[in-house]
Short mmCIF file of C-alpha atoms in Angstrom, two decimals:
data_model
loop_
_atom_site.label_atom_id
_atom_site.label_comp_id
_atom_site.label_asym_id
_atom_site.label_seq_id
_atom_site.Cartn_x
_atom_site.Cartn_y
_atom_site.Cartn_z
CA MET A 1 40.95 19.45 -145.23
CA LYS A 2 38.77 18.26 -148.06
CA GLY A 3 34.76 19.06 -146.99
CA ILE A 4 31.80 17.33 -147.20
CA LYS A 5 30.10 19.49 -149.64
CA ASP A 6 28.30 17.96 -152.45
CA ARG A 7 30.18 14.67 -151.32
CA VAL A 8 26.51 12.97 -149.35
CA ALA A 9 23.06 13.02 -150.87
CA ILE A 10 19.82 12.96 -149.35
CA VAL A 11 17.43 10.38 -150.81
CA GLY A 12 15.17 9.60 -148.16
CA MET A 13 12.98 10.67 -144.69
CA GLY A 14 11.05 10.26 -142.42
CA CYS A 15 8.90 12.06 -139.84
CA THR A 16 6.20 11.11 -136.87
CA GLN A 17 3.72 12.75 -135.36
CA PHE A 18 4.64 15.62 -132.55
CA GLY A 19 3.23 15.64 -129.75
CA GLU A 20 1.21 13.25 -126.77
CA LEU A 21 1.27 10.62 -128.29
CA TRP A 22 0.82 7.82 -124.90
CA ASP A 23 -0.24 5.30 -127.26
CA LYS A 24 3.60 4.68 -129.18
CA ASN A 25 7.06 3.91 -127.60
CA HIS A 26 10.49 4.98 -129.00
CA ARG A 27 10.26 1.85 -131.55
CA ASP A 28 7.00 2.55 -132.56
CA LEU A 29 8.33 5.80 -133.65
CA VAL A 30 11.12 4.62 -134.81
CA VAL A 31 9.87 2.22 -137.20
CA ASP A 32 7.22 5.18 -137.70
CA ALA A 33 9.95 7.68 -139.46
CA CYS A 34 11.83 5.31 -140.74
CA TYR A 35 9.38 3.50 -142.92
CA GLU A 36 8.10 6.94 -144.17
CA ALA A 37 12.04 7.05 -145.63
CA PHE A 38 12.20 3.44 -147.36
CA GLU A 39 9.37 3.97 -148.41
CA ASP A 40 10.72 7.79 -149.97
CA ALA A 41 13.99 5.74 -151.11
CA GLY A 42 12.56 3.01 -152.57
CA ILE A 43 14.46 0.36 -150.53
CA GLU A 44 14.22 -2.03 -147.27
CA PRO A 45 15.57 -2.32 -144.27
CA LYS A 46 18.50 -4.45 -145.49
CA ASP A 47 19.69 -1.57 -147.12
CA ILE A 48 21.53 -0.06 -144.18
CA GLN A 49 24.21 -0.52 -144.22
CA MET A 50 25.64 0.92 -141.20
CA ALA A 51 22.70 3.63 -138.89
CA TRP A 52 23.41 5.94 -136.23
CA TYR A 53 20.94 6.29 -133.04
CA GLY A 54 20.01 10.29 -130.89
CA SER A 55 18.65 9.78 -128.53
CA ARG A 56 19.02 10.87 -124.67
CA GLU A 57 15.65 9.53 -123.05
CA THR A 58 14.84 6.26 -124.05
CA GLY A 59 16.98 4.13 -123.75
CA PHE A 60 20.67 2.73 -123.54
CA THR A 61 22.68 1.38 -126.97
CA GLY A 62 22.51 1.55 -131.30
CA THR A 63 20.75 -1.93 -129.97
CA GLN A 64 17.49 0.32 -129.36
CA LEU A 65 17.67 0.74 -133.10
CA ALA A 66 18.26 -2.01 -134.61
CA SER A 67 15.77 -4.18 -132.56
CA ALA A 68 13.42 -1.48 -133.86
CA LEU A 69 13.75 -2.16 -136.82
CA LYS A 70 15.46 -5.71 -136.87
CA LEU A 71 18.18 -5.03 -138.79
CA GLU A 72 20.58 -7.95 -138.99
CA TYR A 73 23.76 -7.44 -137.23
CA ILE A 74 24.61 -3.93 -138.68
CA PRO A 75 26.90 -1.36 -136.82
CA VAL A 76 24.48 0.71 -134.65
CA SER A 77 26.20 4.20 -133.03
CA ARG A 78 23.62 5.63 -130.26
CA VAL A 79 24.43 9.50 -130.09
CA GLU A 80 23.85 11.90 -127.80
CA ASN A 81 24.40 15.99 -127.94
CA PHE A 82 21.58 16.77 -125.58
CA CYS A 83 19.41 19.90 -128.38
CA ALA A 84 21.95 19.44 -130.74
CA GLY A 85 21.67 15.41 -130.76
CA GLY A 86 19.65 15.08 -134.24
CA THR A 87 21.88 16.42 -136.37
CA ASP A 88 24.75 15.04 -134.70
CA THR A 89 23.04 11.64 -135.82
CA PHE A 90 22.57 12.97 -138.78
CA ARG A 91 26.65 14.16 -139.33
CA ASN A 92 28.45 10.70 -137.63
CA ALA A 93 25.70 8.88 -141.26
CA CYS A 94 27.23 12.04 -143.92
CA TYR A 95 30.31 10.77 -142.59
CA ALA A 96 30.07 7.72 -143.23
CA VAL A 97 29.12 7.53 -146.11
CA ALA A 98 31.21 10.51 -147.40
CA SER A 99 34.27 8.30 -146.17
CA GLY A 100 33.55 5.66 -148.46
CA VAL A 101 33.08 2.53 -145.38
CA CYS A 102 29.49 2.48 -146.29
CA ASP A 103 27.23 3.54 -149.24
CA ILE A 104 23.51 3.97 -147.70
CA ALA A 105 23.29 4.84 -144.13
CA LEU A 106 20.59 5.70 -141.80
CA ALA A 107 20.39 8.25 -139.24
CA VAL A 108 17.39 8.52 -136.58
CA GLY A 109 16.29 10.73 -133.63
CA VAL A 110 13.58 10.02 -131.33
CA GLU A 111 12.52 11.19 -127.81
CA LYS A 112 9.34 10.17 -125.54
CA CYS A 113 9.87 13.03 -123.20
CA LYS A 114 6.27 13.61 -121.96
CA ASP A 115 6.15 10.22 -120.17
CA HIS A 116 10.10 11.01 -118.64
CA SER A 117 10.02 12.04 -115.40
CA GLY A 118 6.47 14.28 -116.32
CA GLY A 119 8.07 16.25 -119.45
CA PHE A 120 11.21 18.30 -120.73
CA ASN A 121 12.11 17.52 -116.06
CA LEU A 122 13.34 21.05 -114.79
CA ASP A 123 16.30 18.49 -113.54
CA ILE A 124 18.98 19.28 -115.68
CA LEU A 125 22.39 16.90 -115.51
CA GLU A 126 24.31 18.84 -118.08
CA PRO A 127 26.72 19.61 -117.91
CA PHE A 128 27.90 19.12 -113.96
CA ASP A 129 28.36 15.81 -112.58
CA ARG A 130 25.46 15.50 -110.00
CA SER A 131 28.01 14.45 -107.58
CA MET A 132 29.74 17.75 -107.65
CA VAL A 133 26.72 20.46 -107.58
CA GLU A 134 22.79 21.41 -107.55
CA TRP A 135 21.52 24.09 -110.25
CA ASP A 136 19.19 26.19 -109.50
CA LEU A 137 18.29 27.43 -112.79
CA PRO A 138 15.94 25.49 -115.08
CA PRO A 139 15.28 25.82 -118.94
CA ALA A 140 13.36 28.80 -119.16
CA SER A 141 14.79 30.54 -116.60
CA GLN A 142 18.30 30.48 -118.47
CA PHE A 143 17.23 31.81 -121.64
CA ALA A 144 15.03 34.24 -119.84
CA GLN A 145 18.37 35.64 -118.12
CA LEU A 146 19.44 36.37 -121.28
CA ALA A 147 16.40 38.46 -122.75
CA THR A 148 16.45 40.86 -119.97
CA ARG A 149 20.35 40.36 -120.28
CA TYR A 150 19.61 41.71 -124.29
CA MET A 151 17.15 44.75 -123.08
CA TYR A 152 19.89 45.82 -120.28
CA HIS A 153 22.65 46.06 -123.34
CA TYR A 154 20.45 46.91 -125.71
CA GLY A 155 18.00 49.40 -124.15
CA TRP A 156 15.03 48.18 -124.74
CA LYS A 157 11.91 48.63 -123.44
CA TYR A 158 9.99 45.23 -121.30
CA GLU A 159 7.37 45.75 -122.68
CA GLU A 160 8.74 46.62 -126.86
CA LEU A 161 11.27 43.30 -126.41
CA LYS A 162 7.67 41.45 -125.31
CA ARG A 163 5.80 42.51 -128.39
CA ILE A 164 9.16 41.47 -130.97
CA PHE A 165 9.26 37.92 -129.74
CA ALA A 166 5.25 37.64 -129.51
CA MET A 167 5.42 38.50 -133.24
CA ILE A 168 8.22 35.81 -133.38
CA ASP A 169 5.74 33.54 -131.82
CA VAL A 170 2.36 34.58 -133.65
CA LYS A 171 5.29 33.87 -137.34
CA ASN A 172 5.26 30.44 -135.82
CA HIS A 173 2.18 29.45 -134.62
CA HIS A 174 0.83 30.96 -137.91
CA ASN A 175 3.30 28.38 -140.15
CA GLY A 176 2.67 25.58 -138.01
CA THR A 177 -1.21 25.68 -138.82
CA MET A 178 -0.09 24.47 -142.08
CA SER A 179 2.18 21.44 -140.58
CA PRO A 180 0.11 18.10 -140.29
CA ASN A 181 2.62 16.37 -138.38
CA ALA A 182 2.94 19.40 -135.64
CA GLN A 183 2.09 19.49 -132.08
CA PHE A 184 0.10 23.11 -131.65
CA ARG A 185 -1.66 24.16 -134.91
CA ARG A 186 -3.98 27.42 -134.22
CA GLU A 187 -3.49 30.64 -135.04
CA ILE A 188 -2.35 33.26 -131.84
CA THR A 189 -2.02 37.20 -131.81
CA VAL A 190 0.31 39.33 -130.25
CA GLU A 191 -2.08 40.59 -127.62
CA GLN A 192 -2.38 36.85 -126.49
CA ALA A 193 1.35 35.82 -126.19
CA MET A 194 2.82 39.12 -124.20
CA ASN A 195 -0.36 38.74 -121.82
CA ALA A 196 0.32 34.85 -121.74
CA PRO A 197 1.62 33.75 -117.97
CA ILE A 198 4.65 34.73 -116.99
CA ILE A 199 6.82 30.96 -116.57
CA SER A 200 10.40 33.06 -115.90
CA HIS A 201 10.44 36.68 -116.27
CA PRO A 202 10.25 38.16 -119.07
CA LEU A 203 9.65 34.74 -120.83
CA GLY A 204 5.67 33.60 -120.82
CA LEU A 205 4.12 30.62 -122.47
CA LEU A 206 3.65 31.62 -124.75
CA ASP A 207 6.98 32.69 -125.45
CA ALA A 208 8.42 28.72 -124.90
CA CYS A 209 7.93 26.11 -127.01
CA GLY A 210 5.86 23.04 -126.32
CA VAL A 211 7.57 19.03 -124.60
CA SER A 212 6.38 16.72 -127.02
CA ASP A 213 7.49 12.72 -128.28
CA GLY A 214 8.33 12.32 -131.89
CA SER A 215 10.94 10.99 -134.35
CA ALA A 216 12.45 11.55 -137.43
CA ALA A 217 15.13 10.01 -140.00
CA ALA A 218 17.19 10.31 -142.80
CA ILE A 219 18.88 7.74 -145.75
CA VAL A 220 22.10 9.42 -146.82
CA THR A 221 23.88 7.61 -149.56
CA THR A 222 26.71 9.45 -152.70
CA PRO A 223 25.63 11.43 -155.11
CA GLU A 224 26.30 9.19 -157.38
CA ILE A 225 23.83 6.24 -156.06
CA ALA A 226 21.21 9.07 -155.69
CA LYS A 227 20.71 9.47 -159.18
CA SER A 228 19.77 6.39 -160.08
CA MET A 229 18.04 6.43 -157.35
CA ARG A 230 15.73 9.36 -158.17
CA LYS A 231 15.91 12.51 -159.15
CA ASP A 232 15.20 15.01 -156.59
CA TYR A 233 17.67 13.76 -153.81
CA ILE A 234 18.86 16.94 -151.45
CA LEU A 235 23.01 17.07 -151.76
CA VAL A 236 24.17 18.19 -148.05
CA LYS A 237 26.66 21.38 -148.04
CA ALA A 238 28.07 21.30 -144.85
CA ILE A 239 27.73 20.44 -141.24
CA ALA A 240 28.99 21.72 -138.29
CA LEU A 241 29.48 20.93 -134.67
CA THR A 242 30.72 23.60 -132.34
CA ASN A 243 30.81 22.49 -127.97
CA GLY A 244 31.20 24.69 -125.22
CA ALA A 245 34.48 24.33 -122.68
CA GLY A 246 32.54 26.53 -119.83
CA GLN A 247 33.77 29.33 -121.51
CA ALA A 248 31.09 31.52 -119.90
CA ILE A 249 32.46 30.97 -116.49
CA LEU A 250 36.30 31.23 -117.72
CA GLN A 251 35.77 34.44 -119.68
CA PRO A 252 35.09 37.32 -117.51
CA GLU A 253 33.93 39.46 -120.02
CA TYR A 254 31.12 37.07 -121.44
CA ASP A 255 28.04 38.63 -122.56
CA PHE A 256 24.53 37.36 -122.21
CA ILE A 257 23.71 38.41 -125.34
CA HIS A 258 25.00 36.11 -128.08
CA PHE A 259 25.79 32.27 -128.84
CA PRO A 260 29.70 31.72 -129.36
CA GLU A 261 29.08 28.24 -130.05
CA THR A 262 26.44 29.40 -132.83
CA VAL A 263 28.71 31.75 -134.70
CA ALA A 264 31.43 29.91 -134.79
CA ALA A 265 29.21 26.66 -135.84
CA ALA A 266 28.03 29.17 -138.62
CA ARG A 267 31.16 30.37 -139.47
CA ASN A 268 33.12 26.95 -140.15
CA ALA A 269 29.45 25.57 -142.35
CA TYR A 270 29.71 28.99 -144.13
CA LYS A 271 33.35 28.19 -145.31
CA GLU A 272 32.27 24.02 -146.44
CA ALA A 273 29.36 25.49 -148.46
CA GLU A 274 31.51 28.28 -149.31
CA ILE A 275 28.60 31.20 -148.52
CA THR A 276 29.95 33.88 -148.05
CA ASN A 277 26.63 36.32 -147.89
CA PRO A 278 23.50 33.74 -145.46
CA ARG A 279 21.51 36.52 -145.43
CA GLN A 280 21.47 37.17 -148.92
CA GLU A 281 22.29 32.63 -150.20
CA ILE A 282 20.16 31.41 -147.56
CA ASP A 283 16.15 30.86 -148.57
CA CYS A 284 14.88 29.58 -145.80
CA ALA A 285 16.04 28.54 -142.14
CA GLU A 286 14.94 25.46 -139.48
CA VAL A 287 16.14 27.33 -136.31
CA HIS A 288 16.31 26.10 -132.61
CA ASP A 289 13.68 28.56 -131.53
CA CYS A 290 13.00 27.04 -127.92
CA PHE A 291 12.38 30.26 -126.82
CA ALA A 292 11.53 33.33 -128.77
CA ILE A 293 15.00 35.37 -127.34
CA THR A 294 16.85 31.72 -128.52
CA GLU A 295 15.23 32.79 -132.05
CA LEU A 296 16.34 36.56 -132.41
CA ILE A 297 19.75 36.17 -130.90
CA THR A 298 20.27 33.20 -134.34
CA TYR A 299 19.64 35.71 -136.61
CA GLU A 300 22.20 38.10 -135.73
CA ASP A 301 24.87 34.62 -134.74
CA LEU A 302 23.91 33.11 -138.13
CA GLY A 303 24.71 36.54 -139.57
CA PHE A 304 20.56 36.85 -141.28
CA SER A 305 20.98 40.77 -138.90
CA PRO A 306 23.43 42.83 -137.98
CA ARG A 307 24.03 42.22 -134.14
CA GLY A 308 21.38 44.16 -131.91
CA LYS A 309 19.12 44.43 -134.97
CA GLY A 310 17.67 41.04 -135.12
CA PRO A 311 13.78 43.02 -133.68
CA GLU A 312 14.11 45.31 -137.00
CA ASP A 313 13.84 42.36 -139.17
CA VAL A 314 11.23 41.31 -137.28
CA GLU A 315 9.59 44.33 -137.19
CA ALA A 316 9.95 44.62 -141.23
CA GLY A 317 8.70 41.38 -140.92
CA SER A 318 11.80 39.49 -142.62
CA PHE A 319 11.38 35.83 -141.71
CA THR A 320 7.91 35.40 -142.49
CA LEU A 321 6.86 33.19 -144.87
CA THR A 322 6.53 36.05 -147.28
CA GLY A 323 9.89 37.53 -146.41
CA ASN A 324 13.24 37.67 -147.84
CA LEU A 325 14.57 35.18 -145.65
CA PRO A 326 11.66 32.64 -143.92
CA VAL A 327 12.54 31.07 -141.02
CA ASN A 328 10.67 27.96 -139.18
CA SER A 329 8.24 27.97 -142.10
CA ASP A 330 6.99 24.72 -140.41
CA GLY A 331 6.53 26.48 -137.61
CA GLY A 332 9.38 25.76 -135.86
CA LEU A 333 10.12 23.84 -132.43
CA LYS A 334 7.68 26.16 -130.88
CA CYS A 335 5.28 24.18 -132.66
CA PHE A 336 6.51 21.01 -133.32
CA GLY A 337 8.14 20.83 -129.47
CA HIS A 338 11.38 19.43 -129.21
CA PRO A 339 12.27 15.98 -128.41
CA LEU A 340 16.02 16.77 -128.03
CA SER A 341 17.04 14.39 -130.00
CA ALA A 342 14.41 14.54 -133.00
CA SER A 343 14.36 17.95 -133.56
CA GLY A 344 17.88 18.63 -135.66
CA LEU A 345 16.10 15.79 -138.02
CA ARG A 346 12.43 17.11 -138.61
CA MET A 347 13.83 20.58 -139.11
CA ILE A 348 16.25 18.48 -141.79
CA TYR A 349 12.90 17.16 -142.78
CA GLU A 350 11.06 20.59 -143.80
CA ILE A 351 14.08 22.20 -145.20
CA TYR A 352 14.32 18.08 -147.95
CA HIS A 353 10.60 18.84 -148.78
CA GLN A 354 11.09 22.98 -149.23
CA LEU A 355 14.09 22.29 -151.27
CA GLN A 356 12.20 19.83 -153.43
CA GLY A 357 9.34 21.75 -153.23
CA LYS A 358 7.44 19.37 -151.38
CA ALA A 359 6.67 21.67 -148.87
CA GLY A 360 2.62 22.08 -149.62
CA PRO A 361 0.64 24.83 -148.17
CA ARG A 362 3.87 26.35 -146.91
CA GLN A 363 6.09 26.08 -150.09
CA LEU A 364 8.36 29.24 -150.44
CA LYS A 365 9.25 30.18 -154.10
CA LYS A 366 12.75 30.49 -154.51
CA VAL A 367 14.59 27.69 -152.74
CA ASP A 368 18.31 27.22 -153.58
CA ILE A 369 20.15 27.11 -150.30
CA GLY A 370 18.20 25.43 -147.13
CA LEU A 371 19.96 25.91 -143.57
CA THR A 372 19.41 24.52 -140.18
CA HIS A 373 20.71 24.79 -136.95
CA ASN A 374 20.82 23.69 -132.70
CA ILE A 375 21.81 24.28 -129.66
CA GLY A 376 21.09 23.21 -126.51
CA GLY A 377 22.51 23.42 -122.83
CA ILE A 378 24.00 26.01 -121.16
CA CYS A 379 25.98 29.30 -121.08
CA GLY A 380 29.19 27.81 -121.44
CA PHE A 381 28.14 24.55 -122.44
CA PHE A 382 25.99 24.63 -125.99
CA ASN A 383 26.70 21.99 -128.05
CA CYS A 384 25.52 23.42 -131.98
CA THR A 385 25.22 22.12 -135.21
CA VAL A 386 24.89 24.39 -138.50
CA ALA A 387 24.10 22.48 -141.40
CA VAL A 388 23.47 23.49 -144.76
CA PHE A 389 21.43 21.96 -147.94
CA GLY A 390 21.24 22.73 -151.33
CA LYS A 391 20.01 20.84 -154.80
CA PRO A 392 21.63 19.01 -156.74
CA MET B 1 37.23 20.64 -97.76
CA GLY B 2 35.21 23.84 -96.99
CA PHE B 3 31.88 24.15 -99.60
CA GLU B 4 29.80 21.42 -97.70
CA ASN B 5 27.69 24.37 -95.80
CA PHE B 6 27.38 26.21 -99.60
CA GLY B 7 24.08 27.16 -101.09
CA THR B 8 20.50 25.39 -100.70
CA VAL B 9 21.31 21.73 -102.29
CA SER B 10 24.61 20.16 -101.96
CA PHE B 11 27.67 21.44 -103.05
CA THR B 12 31.48 19.57 -104.08
CA ALA B 13 32.96 19.37 -100.98
CA GLU B 14 36.46 19.58 -101.55
CA ALA B 15 37.71 22.42 -103.79
CA LYS B 16 40.71 24.61 -104.25
CA ALA B 17 38.94 27.86 -103.47
CA ALA B 18 37.20 26.81 -99.96
CA ASP B 19 38.85 29.25 -98.15
CA PHE B 20 35.35 31.20 -99.78
CA ILE B 21 33.35 29.93 -97.85
CA ALA B 22 35.89 30.95 -94.68
CA TYR B 23 35.75 34.23 -96.18
CA LEU B 24 31.91 34.49 -96.93
CA GLU B 25 32.07 33.28 -92.38
CA ALA B 26 33.46 36.01 -91.67
CA GLY B 27 31.09 37.96 -94.13
CA LYS B 28 33.25 38.44 -96.50
CA VAL B 29 32.62 37.96 -100.77
CA MET B 30 36.21 37.55 -102.00
CA ALA B 31 37.49 37.02 -105.80
CA THR B 32 40.86 36.23 -106.70
CA ARG B 33 43.04 37.88 -108.88
CA CYS B 34 46.21 36.65 -111.42
CA ARG B 35 49.74 38.25 -109.90
CA GLN B 36 50.73 36.96 -113.31
CA CYS B 37 48.39 38.50 -115.85
CA GLY B 38 45.55 40.51 -113.38
CA ALA B 39 42.65 38.98 -115.09
CA SER B 40 40.19 38.99 -111.71
CA TYR B 41 37.54 36.15 -111.13
CA PHE B 42 34.52 35.06 -109.94
CA PRO B 43 33.41 32.78 -108.81
CA PRO B 44 36.97 32.43 -107.45
CA LYS B 45 39.02 30.45 -109.01
CA MET B 46 42.92 29.16 -108.39
CA ASP B 47 44.38 28.32 -111.71
CA CYS B 48 44.15 31.08 -114.00
CA PRO B 49 42.07 30.07 -117.29
CA ARG B 50 43.37 32.84 -118.95
CA CYS B 51 47.96 32.27 -118.40
CA LEU B 52 47.74 28.63 -116.78
CA LEU B 53 49.04 29.75 -113.58
CA SER B 54 48.31 29.05 -110.32
CA ASP B 55 49.84 32.45 -108.69
CA MET B 56 46.31 33.45 -107.81
CA GLU B 57 45.83 36.06 -104.48
CA TRP B 58 42.56 37.45 -102.84
CA PHE B 59 40.23 40.65 -102.50
CA GLU B 60 37.21 41.80 -101.32
CA ILE B 61 34.23 42.75 -103.58
CA LYS B 62 33.44 46.20 -102.43
CA GLY B 63 31.24 48.35 -103.26
CA ASN B 64 28.33 48.58 -105.39
CA GLY B 65 27.73 47.18 -108.37
CA LYS B 66 25.02 46.81 -111.69
CA LEU B 67 22.31 44.53 -112.28
CA SER B 68 22.38 43.69 -115.84
CA SER B 69 20.08 40.68 -115.74
CA TYR B 70 17.11 39.09 -113.25
CA THR B 71 14.60 36.66 -113.96
CA VAL B 72 12.08 35.26 -111.84
CA VAL B 73 11.84 31.53 -111.21
CA ASN B 74 8.20 30.37 -111.24
CA TYR B 75 9.10 26.60 -111.60
CA GLY B 76 11.83 25.57 -109.46
CA PRO B 77 13.88 22.72 -110.52
CA ALA B 78 14.35 19.89 -108.54
CA GLY B 79 15.51 20.58 -105.10
CA PHE B 80 14.40 23.30 -105.65
CA GLU B 81 10.99 23.34 -105.33
CA ALA B 82 10.24 25.07 -102.42
CA ASP B 83 12.49 27.81 -103.29
CA ALA B 84 10.12 29.26 -105.73
CA PRO B 85 9.54 31.69 -106.86
CA TYR B 86 13.08 33.39 -106.63
CA ILE B 87 14.96 35.27 -108.25
CA LEU B 88 18.69 35.03 -109.91
CA ALA B 89 20.20 38.12 -111.19
CA LEU B 90 23.42 38.54 -112.56
CA GLY B 91 25.45 41.87 -111.22
CA GLU B 92 28.56 43.76 -112.46
CA PHE B 93 31.21 44.67 -110.18
CA GLY B 94 33.71 46.66 -112.00
CA ASP B 95 37.42 44.82 -113.24
CA GLY B 96 35.67 42.35 -114.77
CA ILE B 97 34.02 41.04 -112.72
CA GLN B 98 30.32 39.50 -112.76
CA ILE B 99 27.98 37.91 -110.25
CA PHE B 100 25.40 35.24 -110.32
CA GLY B 101 23.38 35.28 -107.55
CA ARG B 102 19.75 35.33 -106.27
CA LEU B 103 18.46 38.81 -104.75
CA SER B 104 17.94 38.96 -101.46
CA ARG B 105 13.85 38.71 -100.91
CA ASP B 106 13.66 41.50 -98.98
CA ILE B 107 13.47 42.76 -102.91
CA GLU B 108 10.10 42.49 -104.81
CA GLU B 109 10.00 41.95 -108.52
CA LYS B 110 8.27 45.38 -109.12
CA ASP B 111 10.80 46.72 -107.44
CA ILE B 112 13.84 45.41 -109.91
CA GLU B 113 15.17 48.66 -112.08
CA LEU B 114 17.61 46.88 -114.95
CA GLY B 115 20.86 48.99 -113.45
CA MET B 116 19.84 49.82 -110.06
CA SER B 117 22.73 49.70 -107.04
CA LEU B 118 22.94 46.51 -105.98
CA MET B 119 25.83 44.87 -103.13
CA VAL B 120 26.51 41.80 -102.28
CA SER B 121 26.70 40.12 -99.48
CA PRO B 122 27.02 36.45 -97.33
CA VAL B 123 23.65 35.47 -96.37
CA LYS B 124 22.47 32.50 -93.71
CA LEU B 125 20.31 29.89 -94.44
CA PRO B 126 18.94 27.59 -92.80
CA ASP B 127 19.82 24.30 -90.91
CA ASP B 128 23.82 26.18 -90.96
CA ARG B 129 24.46 26.64 -94.50
CA ILE B 130 25.58 29.43 -95.97
CA ALA B 131 25.52 31.13 -99.49
CA TYR B 132 25.95 34.63 -100.57
CA GLU B 133 22.74 36.79 -102.61
CA PHE B 134 22.58 40.32 -104.35
CA ARG B 135 21.28 43.41 -101.47
CA ARG B 136 19.91 47.22 -101.53
CA THR B 137 22.95 49.95 -101.27
#
């Protein structure tokens, strides 16, 4: 099996402001993200040969993207994979280039969450057939139970683990102050995070990401063509996608303190990228911090921290901008909010700029390898992507 | 047939494990065990995901379990708005049985401790509906 390592290059990216964008519809956002990417790559819409459009909330079929960009009868597929939808959209575009069926492909993710059902609604459809069951477990409450279970399993007291969550929240908010496109751009304190109103015990308001509208886009091509377009193109080293099969329901021993989908996706991505020691070899990462507990568990699932030792790395500051493995250098979902299918491409946008040395005040010193991670769904039914990027 | 009256909101009517409801009405919370490989399942399954056979027997979940996780749902999803706040919990009952369900309303949040002893019992809901819940031992 031939992997995708070094066979696809990113030559242009775009990302809109994320936030409450009442004056723009999804087509406006797609146009803004894509034209930034076209300008970055030095190409025009007519140069795109195939496109993938990631969206859950904003209308059906590839014509949503074709009409926004006035594409001339090229193939456009709509991709939906919940929180992993953005990176899966990107994955499809990369595979098309790697297969040789096209030279230049476009991947776009967009959501208008704020004006659909009053935001990222509490009404969860996935993964159940609506005719079968109503589900009384909204997202915050599901991840909250993982947090409580983490306390039970490792013997953490409420106040102690809340402080760890607060340190993650404070880190991401600090990074977000330097991201012009972020929804929230202000510092918070550990005390504010610990004392914020409880959404679902033990998770408080500031342990949760925002809800926003937004779009991000990537243009990919072969490394050979990329060389003729720019010097600082970025290479795709790996993309792994995993989808749960209901294991949390099927397996009585499911432990609710890790995400098997992340572990499997990381294993596959590290193999493809030829990474043997992720903590040492990865220089920065954008991980799915829908809630503070998700980011904490993800440190362990990705092999950044040993099992149960994520909190020690948080206390040591390992994942801050000055730590040895900065995580969510742009502020993460915490500061950008989470327009589902746009988030994965927003993360790739940050890693792309970190690798190019163009991340402005957030720029990290040494960045040769970057990683992105998305996970969404419910226990046993998570959809997860892990992608790895590097310099030519 | 059998699940029409289970839970707060609609549930599937048809299920192989429909006897679960008849047992609930008789005051018992039941799980299933595979006669071939011995694996136990809650919610009860009539087909074993481990050995893929359908030779299952029912057994009652008796005795005390331990609370291993919980959360307080302050913002209920569609269909459950009027129920909030309510407490969702996970209990370990041994023999590989983990049960996800609500805590009885007579247990207050301030009285909850991880690892506390729980039992699981059928509960009658309004409008002739039935479910199960965790109670104090």
